[in-house]
């Protein structure tokens, strides 16, 4: 087991070095090295984050509690969350 915690619905993806997941209940996007360590919250306060993907060095996900839903992105290493 690399990580545990959170009770919300999760969506998981991976790249060569990291696992990334959203937690719908706590409103976070988290990253963890595949070799283990401490999970790093990259984004918090997201309104029910769901489906997650990687493309062109960015993470994209859907926030489902916004009116009509929204798609947002941020660099895989963290940074500003941008509304698409």
Backbone as JSON Lines, residues from 0, in Angstrom:
{"i":0,"aa":"X","n":[0.86,-1.17,0.0],"ca":[0.0,0.0,0.0],"c":[0.9,1.23,0.0]}
{"i":1,"aa":"X","n":[0.68,2.13,-0.95],"ca":[1.45,3.37,-1.01],"c":[0.81,4.49,-0.2]}
{"i":2,"aa":"X","n":[-0.51,4.53,-0.17],"ca":[-1.2,5.61,0.56],"c":[-2.59,5.13,0.92]}
{"i":3,"aa":"X","n":[-3.17,5.78,1.92],"ca":[-4.55,5.48,2.29],"c":[-5.17,6.77,2.83]}
{"i":4,"aa":"X","n":[-6.44,6.74,3.05],"ca":[-7.11,7.9,3.62],"c":[-8.14,8.47,2.68]}
{"i":5,"aa":"X","n":[-8.96,9.35,3.22],"ca":[-10.01,9.96,2.44],"c":[-11.14,8.98,2.18]}
{"i":6,"aa":"X","n":[-12.34,9.46,2.25],"ca":[-13.49,8.59,2.06],"c":[-14.21,8.82,0.75]}
{"i":7,"aa":"X","n":[-13.8,9.83,-0.01],"ca":[-14.52,10.19,-1.22],"c":[-14.18,9.32,-2.42]}
{"i":8,"aa":"X","n":[-14.99,9.45,-3.44],"ca":[-14.77,8.79,-4.72],"c":[-13.42,9.24,-5.26]}
{"i":9,"aa":"X","n":[-12.64,8.29,-5.8],"ca":[-11.3,8.58,-6.31],"c":[-11.23,8.32,-7.81]}
{"i":10,"aa":"X","n":[-10.4,9.11,-8.47],"ca":[-10.02,8.87,-9.86],"c":[-8.51,8.89,-9.89]}
{"i":11,"aa":"X","n":[-7.89,7.89,-10.51],"ca":[-6.45,7.67,-10.44],"c":[-5.84,7.6,-11.83]}
{"i":12,"aa":"X","n":[-4.66,8.23,-11.99],"ca":[-3.84,8.07,-13.19],"c":[-2.39,7.98,-12.76]}
{"i":13,"aa":"X","n":[-1.52,7.66,-13.71],"ca":[-0.1,7.57,-13.41],"c":[0.73,8.01,-14.59]}
{"i":14,"aa":"X","n":[1.95,8.44,-14.3],"ca":[2.95,8.65,-15.34],"c":[4.14,7.77,-14.97]}
{"i":15,"aa":"X","n":[5.3,8.03,-15.54],"ca":[6.46,7.17,-15.3],"c":[6.88,7.16,-13.83]}
{"i":16,"aa":"X","n":[6.71,8.29,-13.12],"ca":[7.25,8.43,-11.77],"c":[6.22,8.58,-10.65]}
{"i":17,"aa":"X","n":[5.0,9.01,-10.98],"ca":[4.03,9.37,-9.95],"c":[2.65,8.77,-10.19]}
{"i":18,"aa":"X","n":[1.9,8.67,-9.09],"ca":[0.47,8.4,-9.11],"c":[-0.23,9.71,-8.77]}
{"i":19,"aa":"X","n":[-1.35,9.98,-9.41],"ca":[-2.15,11.18,-9.16],"c":[-3.58,10.74,-8.94]}
{"i":20,"aa":"X","n":[-4.27,11.37,-7.98],"ca":[-5.67,11.03,-7.78],"c":[-6.45,12.23,-7.25]}
{"i":21,"aa":"X","n":[-7.73,12.22,-7.6],"ca":[-8.67,13.18,-7.05],"c":[-9.46,12.5,-5.95]}
{"i":22,"aa":"X","n":[-9.9,13.27,-4.97],"ca":[-10.79,12.78,-3.92],"c":[-11.99,13.71,-3.9]}
{"i":23,"aa":"X","n":[-13.14,13.19,-4.31],"ca":[-14.34,14.02,-4.46],"c":[-14.83,14.59,-3.14]}
{"i":24,"aa":"X","n":[-14.67,13.85,-2.05],"ca":[-15.18,14.32,-0.77],"c":[-14.34,15.43,-0.18]}
{"i":25,"aa":"X","n":[-13.0,15.27,-0.19],"ca":[-12.18,16.31,0.43],"c":[-11.72,17.38,-0.56]}
{"i":26,"aa":"X","n":[-12.07,17.24,-1.85],"ca":[-11.81,18.29,-2.83],"c":[-10.35,18.48,-3.18]}
{"i":27,"aa":"X","n":[-9.59,17.38,-3.22],"ca":[-8.17,17.48,-3.47],"c":[-7.71,16.71,-4.7]}
{"i":28,"aa":"X","n":[-6.56,17.14,-5.22],"ca":[-5.78,16.42,-6.22],"c":[-4.43,16.17,-5.56]}
{"i":29,"aa":"X","n":[-4.02,14.9,-5.49],"ca":[-2.82,14.52,-4.75],"c":[-1.86,13.76,-5.66]}
{"i":30,"aa":"X","n":[-0.56,13.91,-5.37],"ca":[0.49,13.2,-6.11],"c":[1.33,12.41,-5.12]}
{"i":31,"aa":"X","n":[1.77,11.21,-5.56],"ca":[2.64,10.37,-4.75],"c":[3.65,9.68,-5.65]}
{"i":32,"aa":"X","n":[4.91,9.69,-5.25],"ca":[5.95,8.98,-5.98],"c":[5.64,7.48,-5.97]}
{"i":33,"aa":"X","n":[5.89,6.81,-7.08],"ca":[5.67,5.36,-7.15],"c":[6.6,4.6,-6.2]}
{"i":34,"aa":"X","n":[7.67,5.24,-5.77],"ca":[8.57,4.6,-4.81],"c":[8.13,4.81,-3.37]}
{"i":35,"aa":"X","n":[7.0,5.51,-3.18],"ca":[6.47,5.75,-1.84],"c":[6.82,7.15,-1.36]}
{"i":36,"aa":"X","n":[6.67,7.36,-0.07],"ca":[6.95,8.67,0.5],"c":[5.68,9.3,1.02]}
{"i":37,"aa":"X","n":[5.7,10.62,1.09],"ca":[4.57,11.37,1.63],"c":[3.74,11.93,0.47]}
{"i":38,"aa":"X","n":[2.45,11.66,0.45],"ca":[1.6,12.24,-0.6],"c":[1.62,13.76,-0.54]}
{"i":39,"aa":"X","n":[1.62,14.42,-1.71],"ca":[1.62,15.87,-1.8],"c":[0.32,16.35,-2.42]}
{"i":40,"aa":"X","n":[-0.43,17.16,-1.7],"ca":[-1.66,17.73,-2.24],"c":[-1.25,18.85,-3.2]}
{"i":41,"aa":"X","n":[-1.6,18.69,-4.47],"ca":[-1.29,19.69,-5.48],"c":[-2.38,20.75,-5.59]}
{"i":42,"aa":"X","n":[-3.62,20.37,-5.34],"ca":[-4.74,21.31,-5.42],"c":[-5.75,20.94,-4.34]}
{"i":43,"aa":"X","n":[-6.27,21.95,-3.65],"ca":[-7.29,21.75,-2.61],"c":[-8.45,22.69,-2.89]}
{"i":44,"aa":"X","n":[-9.55,22.45,-2.22],"ca":[-10.72,23.32,-2.38],"c":[-11.42,23.17,-3.71]}
{"i":45,"aa":"X","n":[-11.24,22.02,-4.35],"ca":[-11.89,21.76,-5.63],"c":[-13.29,21.21,-5.37]}
{"i":46,"aa":"X","n":[-14.31,21.74,-6.07],"ca":[-15.69,21.32,-5.81],"c":[-16.03,19.97,-6.47]}
{"i":47,"aa":"X","n":[-15.83,18.89,-5.71],"ca":[-16.14,17.53,-6.15],"c":[-15.34,17.14,-7.41]}
{"i":48,"aa":"X","n":[-14.0,17.1,-7.31],"ca":[-13.2,16.74,-8.48],"c":[-13.43,15.3,-8.89]}
{"i":49,"aa":"X","n":[-13.4,15.07,-10.2],"ca":[-13.66,13.73,-10.71],"c":[-12.63,13.3,-11.73]}
{"i":50,"aa":"X","n":[-13.1,12.92,-12.91],"ca":[-12.26,12.35,-13.96],"c":[-10.98,13.16,-14.13]}
{"i":51,"aa":"X","n":[-9.87,12.45,-14.34],"ca":[-8.54,13.02,-14.33],"c":[-7.74,12.46,-15.48]}
{"i":52,"aa":"X","n":[-6.93,13.32,-16.15],"ca":[-6.06,12.85,-17.22],"c":[-4.79,13.69,-17.27]}
{"i":53,"aa":"X","n":[-3.78,13.2,-17.97],"ca":[-2.5,13.87,-18.19],"c":[-2.32,14.11,-19.67]}
{"i":54,"aa":"X","n":[-1.85,15.31,-20.02],"ca":[-1.53,15.6,-21.42],"c":[-0.6,16.81,-21.47]}
{"i":55,"aa":"X","n":[0.46,16.7,-22.24],"ca":[1.35,17.82,-22.47],"c":[1.92,18.47,-21.22]}
{"i":56,"aa":"X","n":[2.23,17.67,-20.21],"ca":[2.81,18.2,-18.99],"c":[1.81,18.83,-18.03]}
{"i":57,"aa":"X","n":[0.53,18.65,-18.3],"ca":[-0.51,19.19,-17.42],"c":[-1.46,18.11,-16.98]}
{"i":58,"aa":"X","n":[-2.05,18.32,-15.82],"ca":[-3.14,17.5,-15.3],"c":[-4.45,18.21,-15.61]}
{"i":59,"aa":"X","n":[-5.44,17.48,-16.07],"ca":[-6.77,18.01,-16.37],"c":[-7.78,17.22,-15.56]}
{"i":60,"aa":"X","n":[-8.76,17.9,-14.99],"ca":[-9.83,17.19,-14.29],"c":[-11.12,17.99,-14.35]}
{"i":61,"aa":"X","n":[-12.19,17.31,-13.99],"ca":[-13.53,17.9,-14.01],"c":[-13.96,18.17,-12.57]}
{"i":62,"aa":"X","n":[-14.46,19.38,-12.32],"ca":[-15.09,19.72,-11.05],"c":[-16.6,19.65,-11.28]}
{"i":63,"aa":"X","n":[-17.25,18.71,-10.6],"ca":[-18.65,18.41,-10.9],"c":[-19.66,19.18,-10.06]}
{"i":64,"aa":"X","n":[-19.25,19.93,-9.05],"ca":[-20.22,20.66,-8.24],"c":[-20.37,22.11,-8.68]}
{"i":65,"aa":"X","n":[-19.71,22.5,-9.73],"ca":[-19.9,23.84,-10.28],"c":[-21.12,23.77,-11.21]}
{"i":66,"aa":"X","n":[-21.79,24.89,-11.4],"ca":[-22.95,24.91,-12.28],"c":[-22.54,24.44,-13.67]}
{"i":67,"aa":"X","n":[-23.11,23.34,-14.11],"ca":[-22.79,22.78,-15.41],"c":[-21.46,22.04,-15.44]}
{"i":68,"aa":"X","n":[-20.69,22.06,-14.35],"ca":[-19.38,21.42,-14.3],"c":[-18.31,22.28,-14.96]}
{"i":69,"aa":"X","n":[-17.07,22.09,-14.56],"ca":[-15.96,22.82,-15.16],"c":[-14.81,21.87,-15.41]}
{"i":70,"aa":"X","n":[-13.95,22.24,-16.36],"ca":[-12.71,21.53,-16.62],"c":[-11.58,22.47,-16.24]}
{"i":71,"aa":"X","n":[-10.63,21.96,-15.48],"ca":[-9.5,22.77,-15.06],"c":[-8.2,22.04,-15.36]}
{"i":72,"aa":"X","n":[-7.08,22.78,-15.31],"ca":[-5.78,22.15,-15.52],"c":[-4.74,22.83,-14.64]}
{"i":73,"aa":"X","n":[-3.64,22.12,-14.44],"ca":[-2.48,22.66,-13.74],"c":[-1.26,21.86,-14.16]}
{"i":74,"aa":"X","n":[-0.05,22.43,-14.02],"ca":[1.16,21.68,-14.34],"c":[1.3,20.45,-13.43]}
{"i":75,"aa":"X","n":[1.89,19.37,-13.94],"ca":[2.02,18.14,-13.15],"c":[2.83,18.35,-11.88]}
{"i":76,"aa":"X","n":[3.69,19.32,-11.84],"ca":[4.49,19.59,-10.66],"c":[3.81,20.49,-9.65]}
{"i":77,"aa":"X","n":[2.6,20.94,-9.97],"ca":[1.87,21.85,-9.09],"c":[1.88,23.26,-9.68]}
{"i":78,"aa":"X","n":[1.12,24.12,-9.1],"ca":[1.02,25.49,-9.57],"c":[-0.41,25.97,-9.57]}
{"i":79,"aa":"X","n":[-0.67,26.97,-10.35],"ca":[-2.0,27.56,-10.42],"c":[-2.98,26.64,-11.13]}
{"i":80,"aa":"X","n":[-4.19,26.56,-10.6],"ca":[-5.28,25.84,-11.24],"c":[-5.94,26.82,-12.21]}
{"i":81,"aa":"X","n":[-6.05,26.41,-13.47],"ca":[-6.58,27.27,-14.53],"c":[-7.91,26.71,-15.04]}
{"i":82,"aa":"X","n":[-8.93,27.54,-15.08],"ca":[-10.22,27.16,-15.64],"c":[-10.11,27.11,-17.15]}
{"i":83,"aa":"X","n":[-10.58,26.02,-17.76],"ca":[-10.52,25.86,-19.23],"c":[-11.85,26.31,-19.8]}
